[in-house]
Amino acid sequence: MKSWDAIVVGGGIIGLSLAISLRKHGLRVLVVERGQPGGEASSAAAGMLVGSGLESPPALKPLSKESARMYPEFVHELEDESGMKVDLRDQGTILVSPEADLPDWAELIPPNRLQAFEPELVSTSSAAYVAERSVDPRALSAASLKAARHHGVDISSGTEVTAVLTSGDRVTGIETDKTTYPAGTVVNCAGAWAGCVGRLKFPIRPVKGQMLALVGSPALKHVVRAHNIYLVPRSDGRLVIGSTLEDAGYNKQTSPDTIQQLLQDALELVPRLAEAKIHDDWAGLRPATPDALPILGQTAVQGYFVASGHYRDGILLAPVTAQLVTELVLGKPSIHDLTPFSPARFG
Ligand SMILES: Cc1cc2nc3c(=O)[nH]c(=O)nc-3n(C[C@H](O)[C@H](O)[C@H](O)COP(=O)(O)OP(=O)(O)OC[C@H]3O[C@@H](n4cnc5c(N)ncnc54)[C@H](O)[C@@H]3O)c2cc1C
């Protein structure tokens, strides 16, 4: 019977990138995914790589910065190993906001230069440029799945983990809706559902975000972010618009009124979007914690780790999370202080 050194619960971008990293360090890895790998938050995201950590708690900034730095290499390897394109764009982001709200380190765009920068954007009194990238999360998830298989990671899709098995204070494997799998290391990467896996509970809740994509819109070069809305262009011509922040439990339905409101807000920034058509709309569930920081580390059960709760930054934080959690699993020291992310902080 086949056996594994590590089992990763959840095949989102966090689980897949961790699985690849563990496998590259020689571990035999199984990913157990209830639905389709990448089918939840990791495919719903906008894909902005906010390396400045602009909207995140200060404790997250060093990891955000480091992960943004790692991204080009991370994508390059995935593209190489999967043979797929991931659409990492580095045209940068324009922040549109009252001047007092713009970060002082961002490069102010003089009003008379804004049209030259992004011709379709409505003239506005204050905007700034930040050198942040974006990525297509669906392409990223698909490439990660293919790269994981390429490396020999085993993937069990359509399999729900129903319990984390322990003996004394050590993890011994997992139970699924079909069978049990033994392993000395288990990592909970179940995103917004991480608090429901096994007996150890973590205060992770789903925060719903609704999004839509337009086709046939005038091409934007940059990501555009205002206080209530963001517009993220893809290289295939789609324009992704988002998003809401809703406490709606595990409900992933979109509401026509909300989608229309997002479109209306986008039209105020780029009036010529009126010529575009809605291609599709969707909602995803961000895994949120009470302090808006991810949970990264070993639990009170030896060999049982958590890598979840990445809230609005899980696409950005995938490379650094994979590296840090690999170090933890292998018992290697880290240059980062992970105390703020410890599972123990919630008691
Ligand atoms: C609308 C929206 C916009 C976003 N925009 C951005 C952005 O611009 N930039 C950014 O960096 N981040 C963004 N995010 C956040 C990002 O999508 C998440 O932080 C990230 O995808 C979390 O990845 P994950 O792998 O932890 O979770 P998920 O992708 O949700 O994966 C968790 C997986 O675990 C599986 N699972 C759950 N329970 C079980 C079980 N019992 N057994 C087996 N499998 C299980 C699920 O089926 C799921 O596939 C956005 C999110 C949303 C919703």
Short mmCIF file of C-alpha atoms and ligand atoms in Angstrom, two decimals, residues 9-15 32-36 38-42 44-48 159-161 189-193 197 209 211 230 243 284-287 308 310-316, ligand 1:
data_model
loop_
_atom_site.label_atom_id
_atom_site.label_comp_id
_atom_site.label_asym_id
_atom_site.label_seq_id
_atom_site.Cartn_x
_atom_site.Cartn_y
_atom_site.Cartn_z
CA VAL A 9 -5.85 19.02 3.42
CA GLY A 10 -7.25 21.35 0.73
CA GLY A 11 -6.09 21.88 -2.84
CA GLY A 12 -6.36 25.67 -3.10
CA ILE A 13 -3.36 27.78 -4.03
CA ILE A 14 -1.96 27.49 -0.48
CA GLY A 15 -2.23 23.68 -0.39
CA VAL A 32 -6.83 15.65 -0.37
CA GLU A 33 -9.39 18.02 -1.87
CA ARG A 34 -13.14 17.88 -1.28
CA GLY A 35 -14.08 19.41 -4.64
CA GLN A 36 -11.84 20.35 -7.57
CA GLY A 38 -8.33 25.46 -7.04
CA GLY A 39 -12.12 25.53 -7.26
CA GLU A 40 -12.81 27.80 -4.28
CA ALA A 41 -11.31 31.16 -3.18
CA SER A 42 -8.19 30.58 -5.25
CA ALA A 44 -12.45 33.55 -7.32
CA ALA A 45 -9.70 36.05 -6.52
CA ALA A 46 -8.81 39.20 -8.41
CA GLY A 47 -5.11 38.37 -8.29
CA MET A 48 -3.72 41.72 -7.18
CA THR A 159 -12.58 13.46 -1.23
CA GLU A 160 -13.61 15.17 2.00
CA VAL A 161 -11.40 14.99 5.07
CA CYS A 189 -4.88 24.25 4.12
CA ALA A 190 -8.67 24.16 3.97
CA GLY A 191 -9.13 27.92 3.52
CA ALA A 192 -12.45 29.25 4.84
CA TRP A 193 -13.29 25.70 6.03
CA VAL A 197 -11.56 20.09 9.88
CA GLY A 209 -16.64 38.66 -2.24
CA MET A 211 -16.96 39.82 -8.70
CA TYR A 230 -10.92 47.67 -8.19
CA SER A 243 -15.50 43.31 -4.86
CA GLY A 284 -15.77 33.39 -3.43
CA LEU A 285 -15.11 32.96 0.27
CA ARG A 286 -12.02 34.58 1.80
CA PRO A 287 -10.67 32.76 4.86
CA SER A 308 -4.80 29.06 6.43
CA HIS A 310 -4.93 34.31 4.33
CA TYR A 311 -8.04 36.47 3.97
CA ARG A 312 -7.56 39.04 1.13
CA ASP A 313 -3.93 38.14 0.34
CA GLY A 314 -3.73 34.40 -0.19
CA ILE A 315 -2.72 34.64 -3.84
CA LEU A 316 0.05 37.08 -2.95
C1 LIG B 1 -13.50 37.93 -4.33
C2 LIG B 1 -12.11 37.66 -3.85
C3 LIG B 1 -11.06 38.46 -4.29
C4 LIG B 1 -9.75 38.20 -3.84
N1 LIG B 1 -8.73 38.94 -4.34
C5 LIG B 1 -7.46 38.66 -3.97
C6 LIG B 1 -6.37 39.38 -4.52
O1 LIG B 1 -6.57 40.27 -5.35
N2 LIG B 1 -5.10 39.06 -4.12
C7 LIG B 1 -4.86 38.09 -3.19
O2 LIG B 1 -3.70 37.85 -2.87
N3 LIG B 1 -5.89 37.37 -2.66
C8 LIG B 1 -7.17 37.65 -3.01
N4 LIG B 1 -8.21 36.95 -2.47
C9 LIG B 1 -7.94 36.01 -1.37
C10 LIG B 1 -7.47 34.67 -1.87
O3 LIG B 1 -8.33 34.21 -2.88
C11 LIG B 1 -7.46 33.67 -0.70
O4 LIG B 1 -6.79 34.20 0.42
C12 LIG B 1 -6.74 32.38 -1.13
O5 LIG B 1 -7.30 31.89 -2.33
C13 LIG B 1 -6.85 31.33 -0.05
O6 LIG B 1 -6.32 30.14 -0.58
P1 LIG B 1 -6.57 28.77 0.15
O7 LIG B 1 -5.86 27.74 -0.62
O8 LIG B 1 -6.26 28.94 1.60
O9 LIG B 1 -8.16 28.60 0.10
P2 LIG B 1 -9.11 27.94 -1.03
O10 LIG B 1 -8.70 28.33 -2.39
O11 LIG B 1 -10.51 28.23 -0.61
O12 LIG B 1 -8.78 26.41 -0.88
C14 LIG B 1 -9.19 25.65 0.22
C15 LIG B 1 -9.58 24.29 -0.31
O13 LIG B 1 -9.84 23.40 0.78
C16 LIG B 1 -10.87 22.52 0.36
N5 LIG B 1 -11.48 21.93 1.56
C17 LIG B 1 -12.20 22.54 2.52
N6 LIG B 1 -12.57 21.66 3.46
C18 LIG B 1 -12.08 20.45 3.09
C19 LIG B 1 -12.14 19.15 3.65
N7 LIG B 1 -12.78 18.90 4.81
N8 LIG B 1 -11.53 18.13 2.99
C20 LIG B 1 -10.87 18.35 1.82
N9 LIG B 1 -10.78 19.57 1.25
C21 LIG B 1 -11.38 20.61 1.88
C22 LIG B 1 -11.82 23.42 -0.41
O14 LIG B 1 -12.66 22.66 -1.27
C23 LIG B 1 -10.86 24.34 -1.14
O15 LIG B 1 -10.58 23.90 -2.47
C24 LIG B 1 -9.51 37.15 -2.91
C25 LIG B 1 -10.57 36.34 -2.49
C26 LIG B 1 -11.85 36.57 -2.97
C27 LIG B 1 -12.96 35.67 -2.53
#
